[in-house]
Amino acid sequence: MSTENAPLLRSEESGQRNYAHDDAEFVAAQQRSRTVHIRSVVWAALGVVFVVGVILALVDPGHLRDNGWSGKLPRDPILAARRLLDSAPVIDGHIDLPYVARRRWRNNVSDIPLDAKLPMHVDIPRLREGKVGGFFWSVYVPCADSSVEGNDFLTATWRVRDTLEQIDVAKGLIEKYPDTFSYALSSEDIRQSITKGKIASLLGVEGGHQLGNSISVLRQYYALGVRYVTLTHMCHNAFADSCGYLTQMAPLHYGLRYNITSRPHYR
């Protein structure tokens, strides 16, 4: 006779089956069978891949190189270059994009479609295609009239002002495309930019004629983000001689100006 303490399901000792226990064992058996099946499929697939790889290695060893399976560079020089550039992007020491912006668009940043095909050599599509990781925006302006400056370069010109305008347009374009460019001031900035998939953007001055005969201007350029200044471009300046352009120029200092700090106006 049933009592309140009697179990709802009788055990096998009582002569009746425990169907809940049987169901649990059935589910566990199904899971084991499924696991064995999955492992069999995976090992079979790995076996096929291995066999195919061995066959390719015997029949066409270069195929493994071309697909990056051998650890060696592809035979095709274009593929090899792209493989190298994936790990070591190009760092271009000088592009003239700011000067193109000045001559063609009067430095109107809002009108420059850098994400489309531009005249000359540089735009975002070609930078990406060429796997460029960073470059120096050249904030170049042309040399002043030497007859106006004089041999001592004491007469003021507009070259410093024009250089500041080129620094401004370069920074404006960098800020216009923040998903592409990242302003950089150091090697660590370059590494961070490349890690984020952006193009590190640095500034460079092309020639000492842009200093206006002033070391103070050089210090202020640095404060504004300029990270190199070349000694000369196509003209002599207060600091060094240029070899000219197309035709050789007669020397003025015979190299570097050796007594550059001997006069107050050079300080």
mmCIF file of N, CA, C and O in Angstrom, residues 54-110:
data_model
loop_
_atom_site.group_PDB
_atom_site.id
_atom_site.type_symbol
_atom_site.label_atom_id
_atom_site.label_comp_id
_atom_site.label_asym_id
_atom_site.label_seq_id
_atom_site.Cartn_x
_atom_site.Cartn_y
_atom_site.Cartn_z
ATOM 1 N N VAL A 54 51.266 17.433 -49.782
ATOM 2 C CA VAL A 54 52.412 16.617 -50.189
ATOM 3 C C VAL A 54 52.477 16.500 -51.707
ATOM 4 O O VAL A 54 53.543 16.625 -52.316
ATOM 5 N N ILE A 55 51.304 16.283 -52.322
ATOM 6 C CA ILE A 55 51.263 16.163 -53.784
ATOM 7 C C ILE A 55 51.725 17.466 -54.443
ATOM 8 O O ILE A 55 52.531 17.457 -55.374
ATOM 9 N N LEU A 56 51.207 18.596 -53.935
ATOM 10 C CA LEU A 56 51.609 19.887 -54.502
ATOM 11 C C LEU A 56 53.097 20.144 -54.305
ATOM 12 O O LEU A 56 53.766 20.689 -55.184
ATOM 13 N N ALA A 57 53.611 19.759 -53.129
ATOM 14 C CA ALA A 57 55.028 19.963 -52.858
ATOM 15 C C ALA A 57 55.897 19.150 -53.806
ATOM 16 O O ALA A 57 56.994 19.577 -54.186
ATOM 17 N N LEU A 58 55.408 17.965 -54.196
ATOM 18 C CA LEU A 58 56.175 17.116 -55.101
ATOM 19 C C LEU A 58 56.025 17.548 -56.555
ATOM 20 O O LEU A 58 56.997 17.562 -57.308
ATOM 21 N N VAL A 59 54.782 17.933 -56.933
ATOM 22 C CA VAL A 59 54.513 18.278 -58.317
ATOM 23 C C VAL A 59 54.914 19.714 -58.635
ATOM 24 O O VAL A 59 55.550 19.991 -59.656
ATOM 25 N N ASP A 60 54.534 20.685 -57.748
ATOM 26 C CA ASP A 60 54.798 22.104 -57.991
ATOM 27 C C ASP A 60 55.206 22.762 -56.677
ATOM 28 O O ASP A 60 54.380 23.370 -55.997
ATOM 29 N N PRO A 61 56.478 22.662 -56.300
ATOM 30 C CA PRO A 61 56.909 23.230 -55.010
ATOM 31 C C PRO A 61 56.647 24.727 -54.900
ATOM 32 O O PRO A 61 56.397 25.246 -53.809
ATOM 33 N N GLY A 62 56.688 25.453 -56.014
ATOM 34 C CA GLY A 62 56.476 26.895 -55.968
ATOM 35 C C GLY A 62 55.070 27.290 -55.583
ATOM 36 O O GLY A 62 54.832 28.414 -55.137
ATOM 37 N N HIS A 63 54.111 26.361 -55.749
ATOM 38 C CA HIS A 63 52.723 26.671 -55.406
ATOM 39 C C HIS A 63 52.589 26.980 -53.914
ATOM 40 O O HIS A 63 51.809 27.852 -53.519
ATOM 41 N N LEU A 64 53.336 26.250 -53.095
ATOM 42 C CA LEU A 64 53.286 26.495 -51.653
ATOM 43 C C LEU A 64 53.826 27.882 -51.325
ATOM 44 O O LEU A 64 53.298 28.583 -50.466
ATOM 45 N N ARG A 65 54.882 28.305 -52.022
ATOM 46 C CA ARG A 65 55.440 29.634 -51.801
ATOM 47 C C ARG A 65 54.453 30.713 -52.215
ATOM 48 O O ARG A 65 54.258 31.708 -51.507
ATOM 49 N N ASP A 66 53.802 30.524 -53.368
ATOM 50 C CA ASP A 66 52.896 31.547 -53.883
ATOM 51 C C ASP A 66 51.692 31.753 -52.979
ATOM 52 O O ASP A 66 51.095 32.840 -52.972
ATOM 53 N N ASN A 67 51.323 30.743 -52.215
ATOM 54 C CA ASN A 67 50.156 30.843 -51.348
ATOM 55 C C ASN A 67 50.515 31.043 -49.885
ATOM 56 O O ASN A 67 49.646 30.976 -49.016
ATOM 57 N N GLY A 68 51.796 31.278 -49.630
ATOM 58 C CA GLY A 68 52.210 31.598 -48.268
ATOM 59 C C GLY A 68 52.249 30.420 -47.329
ATOM 60 O O GLY A 68 52.187 30.598 -46.112
ATOM 61 N N TRP A 69 52.377 29.199 -47.864
ATOM 62 C CA TRP A 69 52.366 28.013 -47.001
ATOM 63 C C TRP A 69 53.761 27.539 -46.620
ATOM 64 O O TRP A 69 53.907 26.706 -45.730
ATOM 65 N N SER A 70 54.771 28.035 -47.325
ATOM 66 C CA SER A 70 56.124 27.524 -47.087
ATOM 67 C C SER A 70 56.960 28.445 -46.210
ATOM 68 O O SER A 70 58.059 28.080 -45.811
ATOM 69 N N GLY A 71 56.465 29.645 -45.937
ATOM 70 C CA GLY A 71 57.249 30.615 -45.185
ATOM 71 C C GLY A 71 58.219 31.396 -46.040
ATOM 72 O O GLY A 71 58.953 32.249 -45.530
ATOM 73 N N LYS A 72 58.247 31.110 -47.347
ATOM 74 C CA LYS A 72 59.118 31.828 -48.269
ATOM 75 C C LYS A 72 58.309 32.795 -49.116
ATOM 76 O O LYS A 72 57.093 32.676 -49.215
ATOM 77 N N LEU A 73 59.003 33.747 -49.738
ATOM 78 C CA LEU A 73 58.328 34.732 -50.578
ATOM 79 C C LEU A 73 57.842 34.088 -51.873
ATOM 80 O O LEU A 73 58.473 33.155 -52.390
ATOM 81 N N PRO A 74 56.722 34.562 -52.420
ATOM 82 C CA PRO A 74 56.228 34.042 -53.695
ATOM 83 C C PRO A 74 57.237 34.257 -54.817
ATOM 84 O O PRO A 74 58.102 35.131 -54.747
ATOM 85 N N ARG A 75 57.109 33.456 -55.876
ATOM 86 C CA ARG A 75 57.998 33.600 -57.032
ATOM 87 C C ARG A 75 57.684 34.873 -57.817
ATOM 88 O O ARG A 75 58.577 35.518 -58.343
ATOM 89 N N ASP A 76 56.410 35.219 -57.898
ATOM 90 C CA ASP A 76 56.010 36.430 -58.606
ATOM 91 C C ASP A 76 56.530 37.656 -57.845
ATOM 92 O O ASP A 76 56.215 37.836 -56.663
ATOM 93 N N PRO A 77 57.344 38.524 -58.476
ATOM 94 C CA PRO A 77 57.908 39.675 -57.745
ATOM 95 C C PRO A 77 56.851 40.624 -57.198
ATOM 96 O O PRO A 77 57.050 41.245 -56.153
ATOM 97 N N ILE A 78 55.713 40.763 -57.904
ATOM 98 C CA ILE A 78 54.650 41.642 -57.407
ATOM 99 C C ILE A 78 54.045 41.065 -56.131
ATOM 100 O O ILE A 78 53.847 41.770 -55.126
ATOM 101 N N LEU A 79 53.762 39.753 -56.147
ATOM 102 C CA LEU A 79 53.231 39.101 -54.946
ATOM 103 C C LEU A 79 54.242 39.160 -53.805
ATOM 104 O O LEU A 79 53.875 39.372 -52.653
ATOM 105 N N ALA A 80 55.519 38.979 -54.150
ATOM 106 C CA ALA A 80 56.555 39.033 -53.117
ATOM 107 C C ALA A 80 56.633 40.428 -52.497
ATOM 108 O O ALA A 80 56.753 40.576 -51.274
ATOM 109 N N ALA A 81 56.548 41.466 -53.337
ATOM 110 C CA ALA A 81 56.592 42.835 -52.824
ATOM 111 C C ALA A 81 55.406 43.124 -51.919
ATOM 112 O O ALA A 81 55.558 43.732 -50.853
ATOM 113 N N ARG A 82 54.219 42.680 -52.335
ATOM 114 C CA ARG A 82 53.029 42.906 -51.503
ATOM 115 C C ARG A 82 53.142 42.178 -50.172
ATOM 116 O O ARG A 82 52.713 42.686 -49.130
ATOM 117 N N ARG A 83 53.706 40.971 -50.196
ATOM 118 C CA ARG A 83 53.889 40.228 -48.946
ATOM 119 C C ARG A 83 54.824 40.977 -48.007
ATOM 120 O O ARG A 83 54.571 41.067 -46.793
ATOM 121 N N LEU A 84 55.909 41.523 -48.553
ATOM 122 C CA LEU A 84 56.853 42.275 -47.729
ATOM 123 C C LEU A 84 56.220 43.556 -47.182
ATOM 124 O O LEU A 84 56.417 43.916 -46.023
ATOM 125 N N LEU A 85 55.436 44.238 -48.034
ATOM 126 C CA LEU A 85 54.833 45.501 -47.621
ATOM 127 C C LEU A 85 53.751 45.305 -46.566
ATOM 128 O O LEU A 85 53.425 46.245 -45.830
ATOM 129 N N ASP A 86 53.193 44.095 -46.490
ATOM 130 C CA ASP A 86 52.212 43.824 -45.433
ATOM 131 C C ASP A 86 52.856 43.918 -44.055
ATOM 132 O O ASP A 86 52.214 44.309 -43.077
ATOM 133 N N SER A 87 54.133 43.550 -43.975
ATOM 134 C CA SER A 87 54.814 43.576 -42.681
ATOM 135 C C SER A 87 55.754 44.770 -42.536
ATOM 136 O O SER A 87 56.139 45.117 -41.423
ATOM 137 N N ALA A 88 56.132 45.387 -43.656
ATOM 138 C CA ALA A 88 57.040 46.543 -43.612
ATOM 139 C C ALA A 88 56.562 47.589 -44.604
ATOM 140 O O ALA A 88 57.091 47.690 -45.711
ATOM 141 N N PRO A 89 55.553 48.391 -44.231
ATOM 142 C CA PRO A 89 54.990 49.381 -45.165
ATOM 143 C C PRO A 89 56.012 50.438 -45.582
ATOM 144 O O PRO A 89 57.001 50.680 -44.891
ATOM 145 N N VAL A 90 55.751 51.061 -46.725
ATOM 146 C CA VAL A 90 56.625 52.114 -47.239
ATOM 147 C C VAL A 90 56.533 53.355 -46.351
ATOM 148 O O VAL A 90 55.444 53.761 -45.939
ATOM 149 N N ILE A 91 57.679 53.958 -46.043
ATOM 150 C CA ILE A 91 57.732 55.269 -45.397
ATOM 151 C C ILE A 91 58.386 56.216 -46.402
ATOM 152 O O ILE A 91 59.588 56.126 -46.662
ATOM 153 N N ASP A 92 57.604 57.097 -46.998
ATOM 154 C CA ASP A 92 58.096 58.005 -48.036
ATOM 155 C C ASP A 92 58.662 59.261 -47.383
ATOM 156 O O ASP A 92 57.982 59.910 -46.595
ATOM 157 N N GLY A 93 59.887 59.609 -47.737
ATOM 158 C CA GLY A 93 60.552 60.748 -47.102
ATOM 159 C C GLY A 93 60.128 62.106 -47.616
ATOM 160 O O GLY A 93 60.556 63.120 -47.056
ATOM 161 N N HIS A 94 59.259 62.140 -48.652
ATOM 162 C CA HIS A 94 58.930 63.448 -49.216
ATOM 163 C C HIS A 94 57.852 63.317 -50.287
ATOM 164 O O HIS A 94 57.998 62.563 -51.246
ATOM 165 N N ILE A 95 56.735 64.012 -50.102
ATOM 166 C CA ILE A 95 55.722 64.126 -51.151
ATOM 167 C C ILE A 95 55.368 65.608 -51.294
ATOM 168 O O ILE A 95 55.421 66.376 -50.332
ATOM 169 N N ASP A 96 54.998 66.006 -52.506
ATOM 170 C CA ASP A 96 54.732 67.420 -52.789
ATOM 171 C C ASP A 96 53.253 67.781 -52.776
ATOM 172 O O ASP A 96 52.867 68.801 -53.358
ATOM 173 N N LEU A 97 52.454 66.993 -52.098
ATOM 174 C CA LEU A 97 51.016 67.236 -52.104
ATOM 175 C C LEU A 97 50.643 68.641 -51.607
ATOM 176 O O LEU A 97 49.776 69.296 -52.202
ATOM 177 N N PRO A 98 51.253 69.170 -50.539
ATOM 178 C CA PRO A 98 50.889 70.532 -50.109
ATOM 179 C C PRO A 98 51.137 71.582 -51.189
ATOM 180 O O PRO A 98 50.361 72.536 -51.325
ATOM 181 N N TYR A 99 52.208 71.414 -51.966
ATOM 182 C CA TYR A 99 52.487 72.390 -53.018
ATOM 183 C C TYR A 99 51.473 72.275 -54.157
ATOM 184 O O TYR A 99 51.079 73.273 -54.765
ATOM 185 N N VAL A 100 51.054 71.031 -54.449
ATOM 186 C CA VAL A 100 49.980 70.837 -55.437
ATOM 187 C C VAL A 100 48.707 71.528 -54.958
ATOM 188 O O VAL A 100 47.999 72.182 -55.735
ATOM 189 N N ALA A 101 48.413 71.409 -53.653
ATOM 190 C CA ALA A 101 47.231 72.072 -53.088
ATOM 191 C C ALA A 101 47.338 73.589 -53.227
ATOM 192 O O ALA A 101 46.339 74.279 -53.492
ATOM 193 N N ARG A 102 48.535 74.113 -53.077
ATOM 194 C CA ARG A 102 48.742 75.559 -53.180
ATOM 195 C C ARG A 102 48.563 76.039 -54.619
ATOM 196 O O ARG A 102 47.884 77.045 -54.875
ATOM 197 N N ARG A 103 49.158 75.325 -55.569
ATOM 198 C CA ARG A 103 49.134 75.762 -56.958
ATOM 199 C C ARG A 103 47.778 75.545 -57.629
ATOM 200 O O ARG A 103 47.324 76.370 -58.419
ATOM 201 N N ARG A 104 47.123 74.430 -57.313
ATOM 202 C CA ARG A 104 45.881 74.088 -58.020
ATOM 203 C C ARG A 104 44.632 74.541 -57.273
ATOM 204 O O ARG A 104 43.648 74.950 -57.901
ATOM 205 N N TRP A 105 44.637 74.466 -55.947
ATOM 206 C CA TRP A 105 43.426 74.782 -55.178
ATOM 207 C C TRP A 105 43.593 75.987 -54.251
ATOM 208 O O TRP A 105 42.738 76.243 -53.422
ATOM 209 N N ARG A 106 44.700 76.709 -54.366
ATOM 210 C CA ARG A 106 44.952 77.883 -53.516
ATOM 211 C C ARG A 106 44.807 77.557 -52.024
ATOM 212 O O ARG A 106 44.293 78.346 -51.229
ATOM 213 N N ASN A 107 45.208 76.357 -51.677
ATOM 214 C CA ASN A 107 45.177 75.875 -50.284
ATOM 215 C C ASN A 107 43.767 75.810 -49.687
ATOM 216 O O ASN A 107 43.608 75.855 -48.461
ATOM 217 N N ASN A 108 42.764 75.700 -50.542
ATOM 218 C CA ASN A 108 41.385 75.568 -50.051
ATOM 219 C C ASN A 108 41.124 74.097 -49.736
ATOM 220 O O ASN A 108 40.755 73.305 -50.610
ATOM 221 N N VAL A 109 41.328 73.725 -48.482
ATOM 222 C CA VAL A 109 41.257 72.319 -48.064
ATOM 223 C C VAL A 109 39.897 71.703 -48.378
ATOM 224 O O VAL A 109 39.808 70.538 -48.786
ATOM 225 N N SER A 110 38.834 72.461 -48.209
ATOM 226 C CA SER A 110 37.483 71.918 -48.413
ATOM 227 C C SER A 110 37.240 71.506 -49.868
ATOM 228 O O SER A 110 36.368 70.677 -50.136
#
